[in-house]
mmCIF file of C-alpha atoms in Angstrom:
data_model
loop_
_atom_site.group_PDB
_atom_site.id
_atom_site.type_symbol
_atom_site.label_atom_id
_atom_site.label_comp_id
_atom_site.label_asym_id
_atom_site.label_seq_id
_atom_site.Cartn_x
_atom_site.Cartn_y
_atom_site.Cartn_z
ATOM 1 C CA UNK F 1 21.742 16.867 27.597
ATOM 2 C CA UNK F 2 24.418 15.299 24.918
ATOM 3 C CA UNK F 3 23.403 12.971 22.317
ATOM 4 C CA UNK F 4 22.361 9.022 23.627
ATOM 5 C CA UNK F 5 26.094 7.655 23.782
ATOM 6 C CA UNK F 6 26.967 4.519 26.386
ATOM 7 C CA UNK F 7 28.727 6.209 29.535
ATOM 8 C CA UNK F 8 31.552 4.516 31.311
ATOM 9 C CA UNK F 9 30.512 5.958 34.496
ATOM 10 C CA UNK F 10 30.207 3.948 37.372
ATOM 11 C CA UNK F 11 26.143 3.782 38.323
ATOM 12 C CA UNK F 12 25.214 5.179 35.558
ATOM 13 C CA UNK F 13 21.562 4.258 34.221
ATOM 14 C CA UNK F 14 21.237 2.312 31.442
ATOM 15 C CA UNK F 15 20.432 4.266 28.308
ATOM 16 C CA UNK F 16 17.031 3.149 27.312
ATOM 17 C CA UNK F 17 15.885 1.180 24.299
ATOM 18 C CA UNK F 18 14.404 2.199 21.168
ATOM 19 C CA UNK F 19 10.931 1.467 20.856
ATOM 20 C CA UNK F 20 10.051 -2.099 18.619
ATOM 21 C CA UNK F 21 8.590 -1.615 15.321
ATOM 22 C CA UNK F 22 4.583 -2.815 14.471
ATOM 23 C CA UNK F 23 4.839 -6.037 12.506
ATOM 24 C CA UNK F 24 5.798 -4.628 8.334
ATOM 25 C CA UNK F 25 2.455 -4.754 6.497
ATOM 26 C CA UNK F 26 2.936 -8.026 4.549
ATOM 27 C CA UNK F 27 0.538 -9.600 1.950
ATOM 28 C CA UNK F 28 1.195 -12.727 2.963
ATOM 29 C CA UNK F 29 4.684 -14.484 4.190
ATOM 30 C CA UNK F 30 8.607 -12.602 4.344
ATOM 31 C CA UNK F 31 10.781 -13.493 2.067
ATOM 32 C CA UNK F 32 14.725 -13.453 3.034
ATOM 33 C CA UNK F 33 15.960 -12.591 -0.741
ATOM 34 C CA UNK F 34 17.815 -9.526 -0.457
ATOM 35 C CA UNK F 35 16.116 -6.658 -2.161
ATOM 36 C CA UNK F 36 17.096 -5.816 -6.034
ATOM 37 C CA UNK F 37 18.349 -2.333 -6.474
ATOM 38 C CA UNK F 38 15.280 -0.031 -7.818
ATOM 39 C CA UNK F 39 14.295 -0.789 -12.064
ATOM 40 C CA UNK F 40 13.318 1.304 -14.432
ATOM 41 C CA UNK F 41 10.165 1.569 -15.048
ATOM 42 C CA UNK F 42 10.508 0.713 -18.795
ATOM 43 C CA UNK F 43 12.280 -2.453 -17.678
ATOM 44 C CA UNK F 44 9.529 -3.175 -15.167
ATOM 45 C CA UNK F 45 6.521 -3.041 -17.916
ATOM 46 C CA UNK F 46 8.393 -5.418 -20.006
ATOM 47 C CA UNK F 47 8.919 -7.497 -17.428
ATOM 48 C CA UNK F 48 5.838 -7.800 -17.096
ATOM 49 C CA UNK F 49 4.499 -8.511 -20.570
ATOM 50 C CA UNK F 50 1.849 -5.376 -19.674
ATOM 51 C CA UNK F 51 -0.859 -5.602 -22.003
ATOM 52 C CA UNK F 52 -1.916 -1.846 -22.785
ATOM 53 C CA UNK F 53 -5.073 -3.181 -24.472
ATOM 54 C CA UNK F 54 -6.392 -4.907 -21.166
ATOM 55 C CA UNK F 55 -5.907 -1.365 -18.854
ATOM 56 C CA UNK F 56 -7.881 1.062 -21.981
ATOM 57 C CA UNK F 57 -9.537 3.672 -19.635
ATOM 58 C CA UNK F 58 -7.676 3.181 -16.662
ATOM 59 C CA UNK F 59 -6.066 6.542 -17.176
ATOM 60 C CA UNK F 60 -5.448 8.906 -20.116
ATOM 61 C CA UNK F 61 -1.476 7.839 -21.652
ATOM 62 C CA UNK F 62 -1.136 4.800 -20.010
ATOM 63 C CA UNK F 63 1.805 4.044 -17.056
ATOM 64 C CA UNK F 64 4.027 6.508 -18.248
ATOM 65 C CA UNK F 65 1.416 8.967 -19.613
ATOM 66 C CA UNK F 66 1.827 12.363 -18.667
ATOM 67 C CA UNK F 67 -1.084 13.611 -18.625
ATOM 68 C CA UNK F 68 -2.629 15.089 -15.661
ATOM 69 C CA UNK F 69 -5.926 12.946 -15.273
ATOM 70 C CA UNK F 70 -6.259 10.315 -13.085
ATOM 71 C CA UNK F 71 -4.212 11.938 -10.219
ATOM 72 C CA UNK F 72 -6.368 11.236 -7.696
ATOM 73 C CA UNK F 73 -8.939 8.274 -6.811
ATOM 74 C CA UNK F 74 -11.584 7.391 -4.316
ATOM 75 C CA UNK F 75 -12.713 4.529 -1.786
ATOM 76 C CA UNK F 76 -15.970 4.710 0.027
ATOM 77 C CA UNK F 77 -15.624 2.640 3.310
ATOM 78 C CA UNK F 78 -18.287 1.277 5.456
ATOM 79 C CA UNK F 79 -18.226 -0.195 8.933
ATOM 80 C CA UNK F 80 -20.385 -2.932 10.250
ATOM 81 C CA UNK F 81 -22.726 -2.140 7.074
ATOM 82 C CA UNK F 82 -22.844 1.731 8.295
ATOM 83 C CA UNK F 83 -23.003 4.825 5.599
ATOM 84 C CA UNK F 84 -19.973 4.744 3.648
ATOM 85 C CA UNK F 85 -17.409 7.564 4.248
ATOM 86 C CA UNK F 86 -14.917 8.560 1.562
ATOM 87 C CA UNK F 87 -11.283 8.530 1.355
ATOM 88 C CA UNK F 88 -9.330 10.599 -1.524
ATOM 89 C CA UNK F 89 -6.407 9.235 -2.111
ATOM 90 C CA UNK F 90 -3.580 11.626 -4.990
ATOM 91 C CA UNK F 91 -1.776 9.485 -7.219
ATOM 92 C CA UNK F 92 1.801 9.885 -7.713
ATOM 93 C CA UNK F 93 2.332 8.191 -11.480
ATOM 94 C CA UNK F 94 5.227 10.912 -11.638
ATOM 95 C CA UNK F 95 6.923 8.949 -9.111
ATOM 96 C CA UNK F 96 5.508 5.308 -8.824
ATOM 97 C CA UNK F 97 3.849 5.145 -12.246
ATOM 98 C CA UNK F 98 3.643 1.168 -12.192
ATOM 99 C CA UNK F 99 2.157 1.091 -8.749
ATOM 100 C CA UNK F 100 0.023 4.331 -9.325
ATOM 101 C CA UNK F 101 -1.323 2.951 -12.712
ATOM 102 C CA UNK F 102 -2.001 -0.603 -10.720
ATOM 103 C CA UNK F 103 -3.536 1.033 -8.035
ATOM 104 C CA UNK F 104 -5.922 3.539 -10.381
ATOM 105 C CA UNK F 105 -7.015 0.233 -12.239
ATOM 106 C CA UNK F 106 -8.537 -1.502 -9.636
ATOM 107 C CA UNK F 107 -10.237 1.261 -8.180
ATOM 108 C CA UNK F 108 -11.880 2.012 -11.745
ATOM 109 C CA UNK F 109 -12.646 -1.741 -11.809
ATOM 110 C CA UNK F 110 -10.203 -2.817 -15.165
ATOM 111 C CA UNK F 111 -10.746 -6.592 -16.185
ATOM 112 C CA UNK F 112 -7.774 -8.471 -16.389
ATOM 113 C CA UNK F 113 -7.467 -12.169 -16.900
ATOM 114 C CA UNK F 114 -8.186 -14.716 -15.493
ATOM 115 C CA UNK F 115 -11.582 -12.775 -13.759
ATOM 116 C CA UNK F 116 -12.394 -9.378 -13.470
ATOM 117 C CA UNK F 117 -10.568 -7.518 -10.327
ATOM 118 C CA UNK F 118 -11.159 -4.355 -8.597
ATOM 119 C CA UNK F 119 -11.805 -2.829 -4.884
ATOM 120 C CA UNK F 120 -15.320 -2.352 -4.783
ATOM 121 C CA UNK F 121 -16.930 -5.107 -2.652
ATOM 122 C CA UNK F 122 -13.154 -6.030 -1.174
ATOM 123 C CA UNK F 123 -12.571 -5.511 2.880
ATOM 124 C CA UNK F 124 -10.086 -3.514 5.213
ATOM 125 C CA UNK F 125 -8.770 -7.112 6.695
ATOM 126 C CA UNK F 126 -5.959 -5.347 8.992
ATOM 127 C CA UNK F 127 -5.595 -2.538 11.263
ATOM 128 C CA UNK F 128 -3.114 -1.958 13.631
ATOM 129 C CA UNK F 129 -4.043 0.979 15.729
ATOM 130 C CA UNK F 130 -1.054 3.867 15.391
ATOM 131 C CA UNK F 131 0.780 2.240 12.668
ATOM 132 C CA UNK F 132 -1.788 1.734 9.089
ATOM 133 C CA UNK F 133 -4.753 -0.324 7.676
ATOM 134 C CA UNK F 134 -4.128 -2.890 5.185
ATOM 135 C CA UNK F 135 -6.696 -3.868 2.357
ATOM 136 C CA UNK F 136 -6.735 -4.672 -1.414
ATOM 137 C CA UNK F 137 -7.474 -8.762 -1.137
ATOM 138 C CA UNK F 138 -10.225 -8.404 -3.591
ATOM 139 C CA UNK F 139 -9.948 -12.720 -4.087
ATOM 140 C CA UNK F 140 -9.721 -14.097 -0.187
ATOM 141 C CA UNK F 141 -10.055 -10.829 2.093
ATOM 142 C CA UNK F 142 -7.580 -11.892 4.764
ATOM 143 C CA UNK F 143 -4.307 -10.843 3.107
ATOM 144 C CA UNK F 144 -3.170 -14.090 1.666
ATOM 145 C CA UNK F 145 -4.895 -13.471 -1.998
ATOM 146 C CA UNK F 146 -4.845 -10.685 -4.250
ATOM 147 C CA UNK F 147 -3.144 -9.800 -7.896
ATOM 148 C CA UNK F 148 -2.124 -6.886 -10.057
ATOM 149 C CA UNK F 149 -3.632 -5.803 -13.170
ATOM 150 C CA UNK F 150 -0.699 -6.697 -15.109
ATOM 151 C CA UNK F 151 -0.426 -10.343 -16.931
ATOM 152 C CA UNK F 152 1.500 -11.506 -14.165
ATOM 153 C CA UNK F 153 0.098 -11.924 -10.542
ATOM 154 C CA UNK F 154 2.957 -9.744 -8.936
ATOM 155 C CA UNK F 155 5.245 -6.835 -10.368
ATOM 156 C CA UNK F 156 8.600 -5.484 -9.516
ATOM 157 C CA UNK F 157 9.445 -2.842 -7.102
ATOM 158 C CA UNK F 158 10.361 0.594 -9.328
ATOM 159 C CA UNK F 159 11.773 2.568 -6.742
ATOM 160 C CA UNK F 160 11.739 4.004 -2.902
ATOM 161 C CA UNK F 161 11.692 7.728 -3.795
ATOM 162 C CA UNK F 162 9.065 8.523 -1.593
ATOM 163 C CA UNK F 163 9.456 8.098 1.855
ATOM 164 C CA UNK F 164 7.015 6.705 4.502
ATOM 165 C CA UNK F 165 6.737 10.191 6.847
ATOM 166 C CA UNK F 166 3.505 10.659 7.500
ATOM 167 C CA UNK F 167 -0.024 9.675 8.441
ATOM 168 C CA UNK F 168 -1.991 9.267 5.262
ATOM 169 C CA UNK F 169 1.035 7.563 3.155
ATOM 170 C CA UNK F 170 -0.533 5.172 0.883
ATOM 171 C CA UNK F 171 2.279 2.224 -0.327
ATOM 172 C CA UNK F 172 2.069 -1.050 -1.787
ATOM 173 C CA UNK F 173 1.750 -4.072 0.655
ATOM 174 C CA UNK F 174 4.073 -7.307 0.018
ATOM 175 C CA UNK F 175 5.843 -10.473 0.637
ATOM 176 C CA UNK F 176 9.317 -9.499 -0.251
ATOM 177 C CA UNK F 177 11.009 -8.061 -2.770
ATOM 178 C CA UNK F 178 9.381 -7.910 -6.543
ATOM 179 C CA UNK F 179 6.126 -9.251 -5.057
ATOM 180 C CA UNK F 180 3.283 -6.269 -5.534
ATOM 181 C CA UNK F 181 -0.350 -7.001 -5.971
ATOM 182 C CA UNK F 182 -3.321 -5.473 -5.328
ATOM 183 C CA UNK F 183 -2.754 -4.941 -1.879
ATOM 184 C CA UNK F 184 -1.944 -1.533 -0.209
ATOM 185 C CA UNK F 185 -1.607 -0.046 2.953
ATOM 186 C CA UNK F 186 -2.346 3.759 4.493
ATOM 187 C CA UNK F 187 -0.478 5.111 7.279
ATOM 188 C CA UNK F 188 -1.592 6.213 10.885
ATOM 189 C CA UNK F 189 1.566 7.837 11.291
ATOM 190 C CA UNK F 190 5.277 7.925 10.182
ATOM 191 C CA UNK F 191 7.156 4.828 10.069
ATOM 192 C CA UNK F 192 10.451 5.340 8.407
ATOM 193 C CA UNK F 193 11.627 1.539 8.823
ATOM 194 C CA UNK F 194 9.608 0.594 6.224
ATOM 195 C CA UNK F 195 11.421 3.069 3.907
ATOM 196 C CA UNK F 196 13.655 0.651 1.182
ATOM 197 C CA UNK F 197 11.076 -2.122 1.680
ATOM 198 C CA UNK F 198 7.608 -1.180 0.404
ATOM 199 C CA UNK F 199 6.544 1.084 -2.789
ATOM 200 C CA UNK F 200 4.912 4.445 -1.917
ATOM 201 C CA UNK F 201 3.014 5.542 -4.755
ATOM 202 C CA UNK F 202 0.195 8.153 -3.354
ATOM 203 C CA UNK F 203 -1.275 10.067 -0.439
ATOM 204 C CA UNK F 204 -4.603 10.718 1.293
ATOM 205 C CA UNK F 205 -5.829 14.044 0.653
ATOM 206 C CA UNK F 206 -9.184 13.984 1.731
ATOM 207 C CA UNK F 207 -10.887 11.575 4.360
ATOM 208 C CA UNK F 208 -8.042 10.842 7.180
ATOM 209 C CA UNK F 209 -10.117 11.542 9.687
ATOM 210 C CA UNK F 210 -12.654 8.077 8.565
ATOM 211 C CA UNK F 211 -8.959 6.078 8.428
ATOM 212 C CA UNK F 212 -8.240 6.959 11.620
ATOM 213 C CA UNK F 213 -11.823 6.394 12.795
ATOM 214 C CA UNK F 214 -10.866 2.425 11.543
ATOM 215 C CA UNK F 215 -8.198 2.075 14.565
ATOM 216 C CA UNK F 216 -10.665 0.860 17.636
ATOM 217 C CA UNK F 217 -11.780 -2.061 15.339
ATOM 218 C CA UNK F 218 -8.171 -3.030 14.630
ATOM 219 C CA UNK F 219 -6.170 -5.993 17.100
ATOM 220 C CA UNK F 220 -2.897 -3.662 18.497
ATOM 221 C CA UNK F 221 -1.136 -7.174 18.223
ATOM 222 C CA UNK F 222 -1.739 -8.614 14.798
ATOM 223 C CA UNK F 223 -4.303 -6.192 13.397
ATOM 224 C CA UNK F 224 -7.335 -8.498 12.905
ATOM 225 C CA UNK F 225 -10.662 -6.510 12.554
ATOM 226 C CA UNK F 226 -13.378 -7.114 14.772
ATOM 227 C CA UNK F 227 -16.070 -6.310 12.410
ATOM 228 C CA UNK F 228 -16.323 -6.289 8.439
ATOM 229 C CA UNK F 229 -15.083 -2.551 6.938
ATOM 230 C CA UNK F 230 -15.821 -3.120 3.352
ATOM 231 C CA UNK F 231 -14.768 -0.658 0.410
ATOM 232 C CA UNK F 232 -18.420 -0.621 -0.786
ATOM 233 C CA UNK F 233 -17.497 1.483 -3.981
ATOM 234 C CA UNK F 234 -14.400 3.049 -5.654
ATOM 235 C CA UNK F 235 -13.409 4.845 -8.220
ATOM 236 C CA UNK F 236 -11.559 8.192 -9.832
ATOM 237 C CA UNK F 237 -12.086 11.389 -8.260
ATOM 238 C CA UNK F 238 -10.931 13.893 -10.693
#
């Protein structure tokens, strides 16, 4: 059988259509801007007026350290108040090192102004069965809240290097271009429409099975959770 083209013959079936996309992982509304070509990363951090003294221990040489510590990170998840199950997530600061270093941070628990920020505590708030589950909205816990450990609330997209191709991709949730927080999202399974629009910046190595073991308690629809999954602790894992 040849490649899907649109036949002229007479009777012929239609040629069917592709399936429709889940709903992008947003953090909160879309934005219509069109996105910025990819920054350096140098231009991002001073962008961003990052403070080096307020992220001291979130990793060893700082965003674009290159040392090897810090690569990968941890988030115990509990359902309905149930034993907590761990995920291990590998950071790729190689690649992403704004969003990696952002990510790290709040899993270690960094302060940064105005309050102190970080996973532990925060909720799973979306999961759309076959696509990903969202979290990271350590202030409100239904996607609209949420901030980076930088001095600003939201920081710049650095790049789409690495590609959303797989179940486990970990990538930074948003409301358009330039607008990355604490939120994140994990994959169920490929979705390469997403590729150009979000920040991937790690990978589950160790724990898929309790992500996937999130999808009956997620809305196919709009992804609302039927019971509280909390991230009871995080932290690094090497």
């Amino acid at each position: 059988m040849g490649a899907l083209i649109s036949s002229c013959t007479k009777d012929a079936p239609p040629a069917p259509l592709p399936p429709v996309p889940p709903p992008r992982p947003r953090a909160s509304i879309d934005s219509s801007r069109r996105r910025a070509p990819a920054r350096l990363v140098d231009e991002i951090l001073d962008a961003e007026r990052v403070d080096p003294a307020s992220l001291a221990g979130a990793w060893d040489g700082g965003p674009n350290g290159t040392s090897s510590a810090g690569n990968s990170v941890y988030l115990d998840i509990a359902v309905a108040g149930g034993e907590p199950r761990r995920v291990t997530i590998a950071l790729r600061h190689d690649v992403a090192p704004v969003a990696a270093f952002n990510f790290r941070a709040l899993c270690v628990g960094v302060t940064v102004a105005p309050a102190g920020a970080g996973y532990a505590g925060s909720v799973i708030h979306r999961v759309i069965p076959g696509f990903m589950v969202q979290g990271g909205d350590f202030e409100n816990g239904d996607g609209t809240g949420g901030r980076s450990v930088y001095q600003r609330r939201r920081f710049a997209d650095e790049g789409f290097v690495l590609k959303h191709d797989a179940a486990g991709v970990v990538a930074c949730a948003n409301s358009g271009p330039d607008s990355n927080t604490s939120q994140f999202f994990i994959l169920l399974g490929p979705a390469d429409w997403l590729d150009g629009l979000h920040v991937v910046f790690g990978h589950v190595t160790d724990g898929m099975d309790v992500v996937k073991d999130l999808e009956p308690y997620g809305n196919p629809d709009d992804g609302a959770v039927t019971t509280r999954i909390e991230i009871v602790a995080s932290g690094c894992a090497d």
